[in-house]
Coordinates of C-alpha atoms in Angstrom, one line a residue:
M1 CA 0.4 0.0 0.0
T2 CA 1.4 3.1 -1.3
E3 CA 2.2 6.0 2.1
I4 CA 0.2 9.1 1.6
F5 CA 1.2 12.7 3.8
A6 CA -0.6 15.9 3.1
F7 CA 0.8 19.1 4.4
D8 CA -0.6 22.9 4.1
S9 CA 2.7 24.6 2.9
D10 CA 5.9 23.9 1.2
A11 CA 8.4 24.8 4.4
E12 CA 6.2 21.9 6.7
A13 CA 6.6 19.4 4.3
K14 CA 10.3 19.8 3.8
A15 CA 10.8 20.2 7.2
F16 CA 9.2 16.7 7.7
V17 CA 10.7 14.9 4.9
R18 CA 14.2 16.6 5.4
D19 CA 14.7 14.2 8.6
R20 CA 13.6 10.9 7.0
V21 CA 15.7 11.2 3.3
D22 CA 18.6 13.2 4.5
L23 CA 20.4 10.0 5.5
P24 CA 23.0 7.4 4.2
V25 CA 21.9 3.8 2.9
E26 CA 23.4 0.7 4.4
E27 CA 25.3 -0.9 2.1
H28 CA 23.8 -3.7 0.4
A29 CA 23.3 -5.8 -2.5
T30 CA 20.9 -8.0 -3.9
T31 CA 20.9 -10.7 -6.9
L32 CA 17.5 -10.8 -8.8
D33 CA 16.4 -13.1 -11.5
S34 CA 19.0 -13.6 -14.3
G35 CA 22.2 -12.2 -13.1
T36 CA 20.8 -9.1 -12.3
L37 CA 22.9 -7.1 -9.4
L38 CA 21.0 -4.4 -7.2
H39 CA 23.8 -2.5 -5.1
Q40 CA 23.1 0.3 -2.7
F41 CA 25.8 2.1 -0.6
P42 CA 26.6 5.4 0.6
Q43 CA 29.3 7.7 -1.2
S44 CA 31.3 10.4 0.7
L45 CA 31.7 13.3 -1.6
S46 CA 33.3 15.9 1.1
E47 CA 33.2 16.0 4.9
Q48 CA 29.9 17.3 5.2
T49 CA 28.0 16.1 2.1
F50 CA 27.1 12.6 0.8
T51 CA 25.2 10.7 -1.4
N52 CA 23.6 7.6 -1.9
V53 CA 24.0 5.7 -4.6
Y54 CA 22.0 2.5 -6.4
D55 CA 23.3 0.8 -9.3
L56 CA 21.5 -1.9 -10.9
S57 CA 23.5 -4.4 -13.3
V58 CA 21.9 -6.1 -15.6
P59 CA 23.9 -8.7 -17.9
I60 CA 23.6 -7.4 -21.2
D61 CA 22.7 -11.1 -23.0
A62 CA 20.2 -12.0 -20.4
V63 CA 17.8 -9.2 -20.5
R64 CA 15.5 -7.5 -23.4
P65 CA 16.0 -3.2 -22.6
I66 CA 13.7 -1.3 -24.5
I67 CA 12.4 2.5 -24.4
E68 CA 9.0 3.1 -24.2
F69 CA 6.9 6.5 -24.0
P70 CA 3.6 6.0 -22.2
D71 CA 0.3 7.4 -23.5
Q72 CA 0.6 10.2 -20.6
L73 CA 3.3 11.8 -17.6
T74 CA 3.4 8.2 -15.3
S75 CA 5.3 7.2 -11.8
V76 CA 8.2 5.1 -13.1
F77 CA 6.7 2.9 -9.7
D78 CA 3.5 2.7 -10.9
Y79 CA 4.6 1.7 -13.9
V80 CA 6.5 -0.7 -13.0
T81 CA 4.1 -2.0 -10.3
A82 CA 1.5 -2.2 -12.7
D83 CA 3.5 -4.7 -15.4
P84 CA 4.7 -7.7 -13.7
S85 CA 7.0 -8.7 -16.8
I86 CA 9.3 -5.5 -16.1
R87 CA 12.0 -6.0 -13.9
A88 CA 13.2 -2.5 -13.6
A89 CA 12.5 1.1 -14.8
T90 CA 14.3 4.8 -15.0
G91 CA 13.2 7.5 -16.6
G92 CA 14.6 8.2 -20.2
G93 CA 14.9 11.9 -21.7
F94 CA 13.4 15.3 -21.0
F95 CA 9.8 15.9 -21.3
F96 CA 7.7 19.2 -21.5
L97 CA 7.1 20.1 -18.0
A98 CA 5.1 23.3 -16.9
D99 CA 3.0 24.4 -13.8
Q100 CA 1.2 27.3 -16.0
A101 CA 0.3 26.5 -19.2
S102 CA -3.0 26.9 -21.7
A103 CA -2.0 23.3 -23.4
S104 CA 0.4 20.2 -23.1
P105 CA 1.7 18.8 -26.4
R106 CA 0.6 16.0 -28.3
Q107 CA 4.0 14.5 -28.0
L108 CA 5.5 15.5 -24.3
G109 CA 9.1 14.0 -25.0
L110 CA 11.3 16.8 -26.4
N111 CA 13.1 15.8 -29.4
L112 CA 14.0 12.5 -30.6
A113 CA 10.8 10.1 -30.0
L114 CA 11.0 6.9 -31.1
A115 CA 9.4 3.6 -30.0
E116 CA 7.9 0.5 -31.2
G117 CA 9.9 1.1 -34.9
H118 CA 8.1 4.2 -35.2
V119 CA 9.2 7.8 -35.4
L120 CA 6.9 9.3 -32.4
S121 CA 8.8 13.1 -32.6
L122 CA 11.7 14.4 -34.9
P123 CA 14.4 16.6 -33.2
V124 CA 14.5 20.0 -33.4
V125 CA 17.9 20.3 -31.9
D126 CA 21.2 18.1 -32.3
R127 CA 21.2 16.1 -29.2
E128 CA 23.0 12.8 -27.4
A129 CA 20.2 10.1 -27.9
V130 CA 19.9 6.3 -26.1
L131 CA 19.1 3.8 -29.2
S132 CA 17.9 0.4 -29.2
D133 CA 17.7 -2.0 -31.7
G134 CA 15.2 -4.2 -29.5
Q135 CA 18.4 -6.2 -28.2
R136 CA 20.9 -4.0 -26.8
L137 CA 20.9 -0.2 -25.9
T138 CA 23.8 2.3 -27.2
A139 CA 23.9 6.0 -27.0
D140 CA 25.3 8.5 -30.0
H141 CA 25.3 12.1 -31.1
I142 CA 22.4 12.3 -33.3
L143 CA 22.2 15.1 -36.1
A144 CA 18.7 16.8 -36.2
L145 CA 18.6 16.3 -40.1
G146 CA 17.5 13.6 -42.6
I147 CA 15.1 12.5 -45.4
V148 CA 11.2 11.9 -45.5
S149 CA 9.3 11.5 -48.3
M150 CA 5.8 13.5 -49.0
G151 CA 4.1 11.4 -51.6
N152 CA 6.2 10.2 -54.1
V153 CA 8.9 12.9 -53.4
E154 CA 12.0 12.7 -50.8
V155 CA 12.7 15.7 -49.2
S156 CA 15.4 16.5 -46.9
W157 CA 14.4 17.9 -43.2
S158 CA 16.5 19.5 -40.9
G159 CA 15.5 20.5 -37.2
S160 CA 14.2 24.3 -36.5
L161 CA 16.6 25.2 -34.1
T162 CA 19.4 24.2 -36.0
P163 CA 21.9 25.9 -38.6
H164 CA 21.3 22.8 -41.3
D165 CA 20.4 23.5 -44.8
A166 CA 17.2 21.5 -45.5
D167 CA 14.0 21.6 -47.8
A168 CA 12.1 21.5 -44.8
R169 CA 12.3 23.0 -41.2
V170 CA 10.5 20.5 -38.1
F171 CA 8.8 22.3 -35.4
S172 CA 8.0 19.9 -32.2
A173 CA 7.5 20.1 -28.6
G174 CA 11.6 21.3 -28.5
N175 CA 10.6 24.5 -29.2
S176 CA 8.7 25.2 -26.3
I177 CA 10.2 28.2 -24.6
I178 CA 9.6 27.9 -20.4
T179 CA 10.9 30.3 -18.0
H180 CA 10.4 30.2 -14.0
I181 CA 8.7 33.0 -12.4
Q182 CA 8.4 33.7 -8.9
S183 CA 5.9 31.6 -7.0
D184 CA 4.8 32.6 -3.1
V185 CA 3.4 29.2 -2.6
T186 CA 6.2 26.8 -4.3
G187 CA 9.0 29.5 -4.8
S188 CA 8.9 29.2 -8.3
I189 CA 6.7 27.5 -10.9
R190 CA 7.1 27.0 -14.7
V191 CA 5.7 29.0 -17.2
L192 CA 5.1 28.4 -21.0
D193 CA 5.7 31.2 -23.6
E194 CA 2.3 30.8 -25.0
S195 CA 4.2 32.3 -28.2
S196 CA 6.7 29.4 -28.8
R197 CA 3.4 27.1 -29.0
Y198 CA 2.9 28.3 -32.4
T199 CA 5.2 28.6 -35.5
P200 CA 6.6 31.7 -36.5
A201 CA 5.2 34.0 -39.0
I202 CA 5.9 33.3 -42.9
V203 CA 6.6 36.3 -44.5
D204 CA 7.1 37.1 -48.1
D205 CA 8.2 33.5 -48.8
D206 CA 6.6 30.5 -51.0
T207 CA 6.7 27.9 -47.9
V208 CA 3.7 26.7 -46.2
D209 CA 3.4 25.1 -42.4
I210 CA 1.6 21.6 -42.7
G211 CA 0.6 20.1 -39.5
F212 CA 1.2 16.6 -38.9
I213 CA -0.7 13.5 -36.7
R214 CA 0.8 9.9 -36.8
R215 CA -0.9 7.0 -37.7
E216 CA -0.9 3.7 -35.7
D217 CA 1.3 2.5 -38.6
G218 CA 3.8 5.1 -38.3
V219 CA 2.5 7.2 -41.5
F220 CA 2.2 10.9 -40.7
L221 CA -0.8 12.5 -42.4
G222 CA -1.1 16.0 -43.1
V223 CA -4.1 17.6 -41.6
S224 CA -3.5 21.4 -41.5
S225 CA -1.7 24.0 -43.3
S226 CA -0.9 27.5 -43.2
K227 CA 1.0 30.1 -45.5
E228 CA 1.1 32.9 -43.0
G229 CA 2.6 30.5 -40.0
G230 CA 0.8 30.5 -36.5
L231 CA 0.3 26.9 -36.6
D232 CA -0.3 25.7 -33.3
I233 CA 2.9 22.9 -33.0
F234 CA 0.9 21.2 -29.5
T235 CA -2.0 20.1 -31.5
H236 CA -0.1 18.1 -33.8
D237 CA 2.6 15.6 -33.3
M238 CA 5.1 18.1 -35.3
V239 CA 4.7 20.6 -37.9
V240 CA 7.0 20.7 -41.2
R241 CA 7.7 23.8 -42.7
T242 CA 8.4 23.4 -46.7
H243 CA 7.6 24.8 -50.2
E244 CA 4.5 24.8 -51.3
R245 CA 4.7 22.5 -54.3
H246 CA 5.0 20.1 -51.8
I247 CA 1.6 20.3 -51.0
Q248 CA 0.3 19.7 -54.7
G249 CA -3.3 20.4 -54.3
K250 CA -3.4 18.2 -51.1
L251 CA -2.3 17.5 -47.6
P252 CA 0.5 15.0 -47.9
E253 CA 1.1 11.7 -46.2
M254 CA 4.7 11.6 -44.9
R255 CA 6.9 8.8 -44.0
I256 CA 10.6 9.2 -41.9
R257 CA 13.1 7.8 -43.5
T258 CA 16.2 8.8 -41.9
I259 CA 17.1 10.6 -39.0
G260 CA 20.7 11.7 -38.8
D261 CA 22.9 8.6 -40.1
R262 CA 20.3 6.3 -39.4
A263 CA 17.9 4.7 -41.8
I264 CA 14.2 4.4 -40.0
D265 CA 13.7 0.8 -41.6
G266 CA 12.9 -1.4 -38.2
S267 CA 16.8 -1.7 -37.8
L268 CA 16.2 1.0 -35.2
Q269 CA 13.5 0.1 -32.3
G270 CA 13.4 2.7 -29.9
A271 CA 15.3 6.1 -29.3
V272 CA 15.2 9.0 -26.8
S273 CA 16.9 12.3 -26.5
V274 CA 19.1 12.7 -23.4
G275 CA 21.6 14.4 -21.4
P276 CA 25.9 14.9 -22.4
M277 CA 27.8 11.8 -23.0
L278 CA 30.1 10.7 -20.1
N279 CA 33.2 11.4 -21.2
E280 CA 32.1 15.0 -22.6
T281 CA 34.9 17.7 -20.9
D282 CA 33.1 20.7 -20.6
F283 CA 29.5 19.9 -19.4
T284 CA 28.8 23.6 -18.4
N285 CA 29.2 24.7 -22.2
H286 CA 27.1 21.7 -23.2
P287 CA 24.1 22.9 -25.7
I288 CA 21.7 21.4 -23.8
N289 CA 22.0 23.8 -20.8
S290 CA 21.0 26.6 -23.3
D291 CA 18.0 24.5 -24.1
K292 CA 14.9 27.0 -23.9
S293 CA 12.6 24.0 -23.6
L294 CA 14.3 23.2 -20.2
G295 CA 13.3 26.4 -18.6
G296 CA 15.8 28.9 -17.1
R297 CA 17.7 26.3 -14.6
P298 CA 20.4 24.4 -16.6
P299 CA 20.7 20.9 -15.8
F300 CA 24.2 20.1 -16.7
L301 CA 26.1 23.0 -14.7
D302 CA 28.5 22.6 -11.8
I303 CA 25.8 22.2 -9.5
P304 CA 24.7 18.8 -7.2
L305 CA 21.5 17.5 -8.1
A306 CA 20.1 14.0 -8.0
R307 CA 21.5 12.2 -11.6
T308 CA 20.9 9.0 -13.5
V309 CA 23.8 7.4 -15.9
L310 CA 23.4 5.0 -18.2
Y311 CA 26.4 2.7 -19.5
E312 CA 27.5 -0.2 -20.2
K313 CA 30.9 -2.2 -19.0
E314 CA 33.3 -4.3 -20.7
D315 CA 32.0 -7.2 -18.6
G316 CA 29.3 -7.2 -20.4
T317 CA 26.8 -5.5 -18.2
L318 CA 24.6 -2.5 -18.6
H319 CA 24.3 -0.4 -15.4
I320 CA 21.4 2.4 -14.1
R321 CA 23.1 4.3 -11.6
L322 CA 21.7 7.0 -9.5
F323 CA 23.3 9.0 -7.8
D324 CA 20.4 10.8 -5.2
G325 CA 20.1 14.2 -3.3
R326 CA 17.5 16.7 -2.1
P327 CA 17.2 20.0 -3.9
G328 CA 18.1 22.6 -0.7
S329 CA 19.8 19.7 1.5
Q330 CA 23.2 21.4 3.1
V331 CA 24.3 17.5 3.6
F332 CA 22.5 15.6 0.6
P333 CA 22.4 17.6 -1.8
G334 CA 23.4 15.2 -4.9
V335 CA 26.2 15.6 -7.5
T336 CA 27.4 17.3 -10.8
P337 CA 28.3 16.0 -13.8
R338 CA 32.0 15.9 -13.3
Q339 CA 31.7 13.9 -9.9
A340 CA 29.2 11.4 -11.4
A341 CA 31.6 10.8 -14.2
E342 CA 34.3 10.5 -12.1
A343 CA 32.8 7.9 -9.7
V344 CA 31.6 5.9 -12.8
Y345 CA 35.1 5.9 -14.7
S346 CA 36.9 5.3 -11.4
E347 CA 35.3 1.7 -11.5
G348 CA 37.2 0.9 -15.1
G349 CA 35.8 -0.9 -18.1
V350 CA 33.4 1.7 -19.2
V351 CA 32.7 0.9 -23.0
W352 CA 30.0 4.2 -23.5
G353 CA 27.7 5.7 -20.9
C354 CA 25.4 8.6 -20.8
F355 CA 23.2 10.9 -18.5
L356 CA 19.5 10.8 -18.3
D357 CA 17.1 13.8 -17.1
P358 CA 18.3 14.5 -13.9
G359 CA 17.1 16.8 -11.0
Q360 CA 13.6 15.5 -9.5
T361 CA 13.0 13.4 -12.5
A362 CA 15.8 10.8 -11.2
K363 CA 14.4 7.7 -9.9
L364 CA 14.7 3.9 -10.3
A365 CA 12.0 1.2 -9.7
V366 CA 13.0 -2.2 -9.6
R367 CA 11.1 -5.2 -9.4
T368 CA 12.8 -7.5 -6.1
H369 CA 11.3 -10.9 -4.9
D370 CA 8.4 -9.8 -3.1
D371 CA 7.8 -5.8 -3.8
V372 CA 8.8 -3.1 -6.3
A373 CA 11.7 -1.2 -4.6
S374 CA 11.6 2.6 -5.4
Y375 CA 14.9 4.8 -5.0
G376 CA 15.6 8.1 -5.5
N377 CA 14.0 11.1 -5.0
T378 CA 11.9 9.8 -2.5
H379 CA 11.4 13.2 -1.4
Y380 CA 9.6 14.7 -4.1
L381 CA 6.3 16.7 -3.6
K382 CA 3.2 17.2 -5.4
W383 CA 2.1 20.5 -5.5
P384 CA -1.4 21.9 -5.2
N385 CA -2.8 22.5 -8.4
Q386 CA -5.5 24.8 -6.6
P387 CA -5.6 27.4 -3.6
G388 CA -6.3 25.7 -0.7
E389 CA -5.2 21.8 -1.7
K390 CA -2.2 20.0 0.3
F391 CA 1.4 19.2 -0.7
I392 CA 1.0 15.8 -1.0
W393 CA 4.5 13.1 -0.3
T394 CA 4.0 9.8 -1.8
P395 CA 7.8 8.6 -0.9
R396 CA 7.8 5.8 -3.7
T397 CA 6.0 7.3 -6.5
G398 CA 7.8 11.1 -7.4
R399 CA 7.4 12.8 -10.5
P400 CA 5.6 11.1 -13.8
V401 CA 7.4 11.3 -16.8
A402 CA 7.3 11.0 -20.6
S403 CA 9.8 8.1 -21.1
M404 CA 11.2 5.4 -19.7
I405 CA 14.2 2.8 -20.0
I406 CA 12.9 -0.5 -19.2
T407 CA 14.2 -4.2 -18.6
L408 CA 12.1 -6.7 -18.9
R409 CA 12.2 -10.3 -16.8

């Protein structure tokens, strides 16, 4: 049964949670099915600070990892609890997150989203991504460009926030602009710049914006168009700006042929845009820290946060490692990107690695022998939606997310 605690104020809730969360865990290792190992331990960062580490190690040849995008924002813990076939899951990439907005986009994942071999959303920026061929995971830097077919014509495309030249420019949820503003109730809230949900104006140009909705077989159907711009990105899976000759009297069907150097031919079963590679040399100046869809608090500056790293080792294991922390804690603040990378590399044998969505999204849920265990961000509070509502603390549930990396039993 899920524990639920309710509080009248943010300060009251945080005071209650602090004394129950800011504590080092006892080191413990548990062996699960198929050679999966869950290892938890505290790690000292300085004389005053520490992090709790949760490392899930799975043999690559013994489990099948997949990338999933639930139909709506869903707690990682709830998702694992509801499906007995899942051994473990963690949050994947970044997603649309706003406390104040007129609407949410149809596709909540930001930039590249692909599941079960079908593209859900094209990226508007060049970015690292976790990729799945249905059997193994890898990570790579994916350029936001490629080829689509509209009717019988192949058209080059590029992300609308890139400098790449192409016949068509793509707009998606990654174009949204989020700002943080002060709030008397919660300290700050995330607010959507409403103009960012619409395509920019078309001036003295022979281009047209086409809004597409994805069909179940992965084909995108053109459902609306505008020769002036101002097309609503949120009510479509994506919007493509291209020369009006590609309409040819009717709205086209569109098929995605390539993304970066990857063919969309069934060989790629899943993909999600994520954070920097583990071997990044300059986290502070990584382009993701300038991403306006993530708000005014860049995720990979040299500041401590709860962080999740996905990586493969030479011994044939895939690891999900979560470095836990609580925002504002003087003793348990999380880790910097460099601290996390150095901790992983210090153990040797890393083949590749990347960061997933950090901060209060970092969560790991694992099906043990008799329960589903929840790790990371157990302090997370659900803020009230209306005046007079309570602050809710459900330690195991955590923040709902738009994408997950899952290992099946």
